Coordinates of C-alpha atoms in Angstrom, one line a residue:
M142 CA -13.1 -13.5 -0.5
N143 CA -15.7 -15.6 1.3
S144 CA -17.9 -12.9 3.1
D145 CA -19.7 -15.6 5.0
V146 CA -16.6 -16.6 7.0
T147 CA -17.2 -16.3 10.8
R148 CA -14.5 -18.6 12.0
R149 CA -11.1 -17.4 13.0
N150 CA -8.6 -19.0 10.8
R151 CA -5.4 -20.4 12.3
T152 CA -3.1 -19.6 9.3
A153 CA -2.1 -16.2 7.8
L154 CA -0.6 -16.0 4.4
L155 CA 1.8 -13.1 4.3
I156 CA 2.5 -11.6 0.8
P157 CA 4.5 -8.4 0.2
H158 CA 3.7 -6.3 -2.9
F159 CA 5.5 -3.7 -4.9
N160 CA 4.2 -2.5 -8.3
N161 CA 2.8 -5.8 -9.5
P162 CA -1.0 -5.9 -9.0
Q163 CA -1.5 -8.6 -11.7
G164 CA 1.1 -10.8 -10.1
M165 CA -0.7 -10.4 -6.7
C166 CA -4.0 -11.5 -8.2
E167 CA -2.3 -14.6 -9.7
S168 CA -0.9 -15.5 -6.3
L169 CA -4.2 -15.1 -4.6
A170 CA -6.0 -17.1 -7.2
S171 CA -3.6 -20.0 -6.7
V172 CA -4.8 -20.6 -3.1
G173 CA -7.4 -23.4 -3.1
E174 CA -11.1 -22.9 -2.4
Q175 CA -10.9 -25.3 0.6
E176 CA -8.0 -23.5 2.3
Q177 CA -8.9 -22.0 5.7
V178 CA -6.4 -19.2 5.6
D179 CA -6.4 -15.4 5.6
A180 CA -4.3 -13.3 3.2
W181 CA -2.2 -10.4 4.6
I182 CA -1.0 -8.2 1.8
V183 CA 1.6 -5.5 2.5
D184 CA 2.1 -2.9 -0.1
D185 CA 5.6 -1.5 0.1
G186 CA 4.9 2.0 -1.1
S187 CA 3.9 1.2 -4.7
V188 CA 3.5 4.3 -6.9
R189 CA 3.8 3.0 -10.5
Q190 CA 1.3 0.2 -10.3
K191 CA -0.8 0.3 -7.2
L192 CA -2.8 -2.5 -5.6
D193 CA -6.4 -3.0 -6.8
E194 CA -8.2 -4.2 -3.7
A195 CA -11.4 -5.1 -5.6
A196 CA -9.4 -7.3 -8.1
C197 CA -7.6 -9.0 -5.2
R198 CA -10.8 -9.9 -3.4
A199 CA -12.3 -11.2 -6.7
A200 CA -9.2 -13.4 -7.2
W201 CA -9.4 -14.8 -3.7
R202 CA -11.4 -18.0 -3.4
A203 CA -10.1 -19.4 -0.1
Q204 CA -12.2 -19.6 3.1
G205 CA -10.8 -16.5 4.7
E206 CA -10.4 -12.8 4.7
V207 CA -8.1 -10.5 2.7
Y208 CA -6.3 -7.8 4.7
F209 CA -4.3 -4.9 3.3
V210 CA -1.4 -3.0 5.0
Y211 CA 0.1 0.0 3.3
L212 CA 3.6 1.5 3.9
P213 CA 3.7 5.2 3.2
Q214 CA 6.8 4.8 1.0
N215 CA 9.0 2.1 -0.3
Q216 CA 11.2 0.8 2.6
G217 CA 12.3 -2.7 1.5
I218 CA 10.9 -6.2 1.9
E219 CA 12.1 -6.7 5.4
Y220 CA 10.1 -3.7 6.6
A221 CA 7.1 -4.8 4.6
L222 CA 7.3 -8.3 6.2
N223 CA 7.6 -6.8 9.6
A224 CA 4.6 -4.6 9.1
G225 CA 2.6 -7.7 8.1
L226 CA 3.8 -9.6 11.1
A227 CA 2.7 -6.7 13.3
G228 CA -0.8 -6.9 11.9
I229 CA -0.9 -10.7 12.2
R230 CA 0.4 -10.5 15.8
A231 CA -2.1 -7.9 16.7
A232 CA -5.0 -10.1 15.4
G233 CA -4.0 -12.5 18.2
H234 CA -5.5 -15.7 16.9
Y235 CA -3.1 -17.2 14.4
D236 CA -1.1 -20.4 15.0
Y237 CA 0.9 -20.3 11.8
V238 CA 2.3 -17.7 9.3
A239 CA 3.0 -18.9 5.7
R240 CA 5.0 -16.8 3.2
L241 CA 4.4 -16.3 -0.5
D242 CA 6.0 -13.7 -2.8
C243 CA 3.9 -11.7 -5.3
A244 CA 3.5 -13.6 -8.6
D245 CA 4.5 -16.9 -7.0
L246 CA 1.9 -19.7 -6.9
N247 CA 0.7 -22.1 -4.2
V248 CA -0.5 -25.6 -4.9
P249 CA -4.2 -25.5 -3.9
D250 CA -3.8 -27.2 -0.5
R251 CA -0.3 -26.0 0.4
C252 CA -1.3 -24.3 3.6
T253 CA -3.4 -27.2 4.8
R254 CA -0.6 -29.7 4.3
Q255 CA 2.0 -27.6 6.0
A256 CA -0.3 -26.8 9.0
A257 CA -1.2 -30.5 9.3
Y258 CA 2.5 -31.4 9.5
L259 CA 3.1 -28.7 12.1
D260 CA 0.1 -30.0 14.1
A261 CA 1.6 -33.5 14.0
H262 CA 5.1 -32.3 14.8
P263 CA 4.9 -29.7 17.6
E264 CA 8.7 -29.6 17.9
I265 CA 9.0 -28.1 14.4
Y266 CA 8.9 -24.3 14.3
L267 CA 9.9 -23.6 10.7
L268 CA 8.8 -25.7 7.8
G269 CA 9.6 -25.4 4.1
S270 CA 9.0 -27.5 1.0
A271 CA 10.4 -28.2 -2.4
V272 CA 9.7 -25.6 -5.1
V273 CA 9.5 -25.5 -8.9
F274 CA 11.1 -22.4 -10.5
F275 CA 9.4 -21.1 -13.6
D276 CA 9.7 -18.3 -16.1
E277 CA 7.9 -17.2 -19.3
T278 CA 9.2 -20.4 -21.0
G279 CA 7.7 -22.7 -18.5
D280 CA 9.1 -24.7 -15.6
R281 CA 12.9 -24.5 -15.3
F282 CA 13.9 -26.7 -12.5
T283 CA 12.9 -28.2 -9.1
L284 CA 14.8 -27.3 -5.9
R285 CA 14.5 -29.8 -3.1
Q286 CA 16.0 -28.6 0.1
P287 CA 17.4 -30.8 2.9
Q288 CA 14.6 -32.3 5.0
T289 CA 15.9 -33.1 8.5
H290 CA 17.0 -30.5 11.0
E291 CA 20.5 -32.0 11.1
E292 CA 20.8 -31.7 7.3
I293 CA 19.4 -28.2 7.5
V294 CA 22.0 -27.0 10.0
R295 CA 24.8 -28.4 7.9
Q296 CA 23.4 -26.7 4.8
M297 CA 22.9 -23.3 6.5
H298 CA 26.6 -23.0 7.1
V299 CA 26.9 -23.1 3.3
D300 CA 23.8 -21.5 1.9
N301 CA 20.1 -21.0 2.6
A302 CA 18.4 -24.3 3.4
F303 CA 14.9 -22.9 2.8
T304 CA 13.1 -21.2 -0.1
H305 CA 11.5 -18.1 1.3
P306 CA 8.1 -18.2 -0.5
A307 CA 7.6 -21.8 0.6
V308 CA 8.0 -21.5 4.4
M309 CA 5.5 -21.6 7.2
F310 CA 6.4 -20.4 10.7
R311 CA 4.9 -21.3 14.1
M312 CA 3.5 -18.2 15.6
T313 CA 5.0 -18.9 19.0
G314 CA 8.4 -18.9 17.4
I315 CA 7.8 -15.5 15.8
D316 CA 6.6 -14.2 19.2
A317 CA 9.8 -15.4 20.9
L318 CA 12.3 -14.4 18.2
G319 CA 10.8 -11.2 17.0
D320 CA 10.8 -9.6 13.5
Y321 CA 12.9 -10.1 10.4
P322 CA 16.4 -8.5 10.9
V323 CA 16.7 -5.1 9.2
D324 CA 20.5 -5.1 9.2
C325 CA 21.0 -7.8 6.6
K326 CA 19.9 -6.2 3.4
A327 CA 19.1 -8.6 0.6
A328 CA 19.6 -11.6 3.0
E329 CA 16.9 -10.9 5.5
D330 CA 15.4 -14.4 5.0
F331 CA 18.7 -16.1 5.6
A332 CA 19.2 -14.2 8.8
Y333 CA 15.7 -14.9 10.0
F334 CA 15.8 -18.6 9.2
W335 CA 19.1 -18.8 11.1
K336 CA 17.3 -17.5 14.2
F337 CA 14.9 -20.4 14.0
V338 CA 17.5 -23.0 13.2
A339 CA 19.7 -21.9 16.1
R340 CA 16.9 -22.2 18.6
Y341 CA 14.3 -24.7 17.4
R342 CA 13.8 -27.8 15.3
T343 CA 13.1 -27.2 11.6
A344 CA 12.2 -29.3 8.5
N345 CA 11.5 -29.2 4.8
L346 CA 8.8 -31.3 3.1
P347 CA 9.9 -33.2 0.0
D348 CA 6.7 -32.3 -1.9
V349 CA 6.5 -29.3 -4.3
L350 CA 4.1 -26.9 -2.6
V351 CA 5.0 -23.7 -4.4
R352 CA 6.0 -22.6 -7.9
T353 CA 8.2 -19.5 -7.7
E354 CA 9.2 -17.1 -10.4
Y355 CA 12.7 -17.5 -11.7
T356 CA 14.2 -14.2 -12.9
T357 CA 17.5 -12.3 -12.8
A358 CA 15.9 -9.0 -13.8
G359 CA 16.6 -6.2 -11.4
I360 CA 19.5 -7.9 -9.7
S361 CA 22.2 -5.2 -9.7
L362 CA 25.8 -5.6 -9.0
S363 CA 25.5 -3.3 -5.9
R364 CA 22.6 -5.4 -4.6
R365 CA 24.5 -8.7 -5.1
R366 CA 27.5 -7.3 -3.2
R367 CA 25.1 -6.2 -0.4
Q368 CA 23.6 -9.6 -0.3
Q369 CA 26.9 -11.4 -0.1
W370 CA 28.2 -9.1 2.6
S371 CA 25.0 -9.7 4.6
R372 CA 25.4 -13.4 4.2
F373 CA 29.0 -13.2 5.5
K374 CA 27.7 -11.3 8.6
V375 CA 25.1 -13.9 9.2
L376 CA 27.5 -16.8 8.8
L377 CA 30.0 -15.1 11.1
R378 CA 27.3 -14.7 13.7
Y379 CA 26.5 -18.4 13.7
V380 CA 30.0 -19.9 13.1
D381 CA 30.8 -22.9 15.2
A382 CA 33.9 -24.7 16.2
S383 CA 34.1 -26.9 13.1
P384 CA 36.7 -26.2 10.4
R385 CA 34.0 -26.5 7.8
S386 CA 32.0 -23.7 9.4
W387 CA 35.0 -21.4 9.3
L388 CA 35.9 -22.4 5.7
M389 CA 32.3 -21.6 4.5
L390 CA 32.8 -18.0 5.6
L391 CA 35.0 -17.6 2.5
K392 CA 32.1 -18.4 0.1
P393 CA 30.3 -15.1 0.2
L394 CA 33.6 -13.2 0.2
V395 CA 34.6 -15.0 -3.0
W396 CA 31.2 -14.1 -4.6
L397 CA 31.9 -10.5 -3.7
V398 CA 34.8 -10.3 -6.1
V399 CA 33.6 -12.7 -8.9
P400 CA 32.3 -10.7 -11.8
F401 CA 28.5 -10.7 -11.9
G402 CA 28.2 -12.3 -15.3
V403 CA 30.4 -15.2 -14.2
A404 CA 28.5 -15.6 -11.0
R405 CA 25.2 -15.8 -12.9
Q406 CA 26.4 -18.4 -15.4
V407 CA 27.8 -20.6 -12.6
K408 CA 24.5 -20.4 -10.6
Q409 CA 22.5 -21.2 -13.7
W410 CA 24.8 -24.1 -14.5
L411 CA 24.5 -25.4 -10.9
G412 CA 20.8 -25.0 -11.1
V413 CA 20.4 -27.1 -14.2
K414 CA 23.0 -29.7 -13.1
S415 CA 22.1 -30.0 -9.4
W416 CA 18.6 -28.9 -8.8
S417 CA 16.6 -30.7 -11.5

């Protein structure tokens, strides 16, 4: 952390944490030295591997502060994100909120580039980017999301048109729309993005600005079913008059009954064939 910083940065980088202090340090270290951004870290009741604040500050090289928020017990990512938004909102001076997941990596000037785009396009309230997925073997594939708002709306009726760790929100949009929904377990990002898409203009940059960890570890059958049911609820909430919109309601219901192993194989095949 740069202790000489006296300016009030315009961008907050919101990162939830749960039992992965090494991954948090890696994420913080990926933010470039010239980035004028503050980090807001929310610990979601970690017990097994707690945050090391000194190590976090040592890893942080950007021109900004590091703030810590602690939940008394594990509540889930949507509650952690909302606790972070509450702190950011209370600070009262941020224009933008960027997201990053613990162990994911920014390109060094990611926040600067997204903030510059939002400065130049005041009609855009939610901005994402392309991402590279990596695991212990190296980079796996690149996911490029639709770029224009019209393409994004079309995609959102099928699947998420944004990659959560790569988005940046306009603060005035957060103030108007409120917090992440807590009634869409395992699909809180999809539900929140839909709130922006339904009300404001949105976009994705074609550039890779984030490298995100690719893993299926910890994805249980019960969680997958919860996620698909939440996705169905969100799609039903935003269904329009087009036959395609109604047809796409069937997709999460199909995934509810497809065996987990088959679903994972299909998604991996689609990732290699369509996203690279």
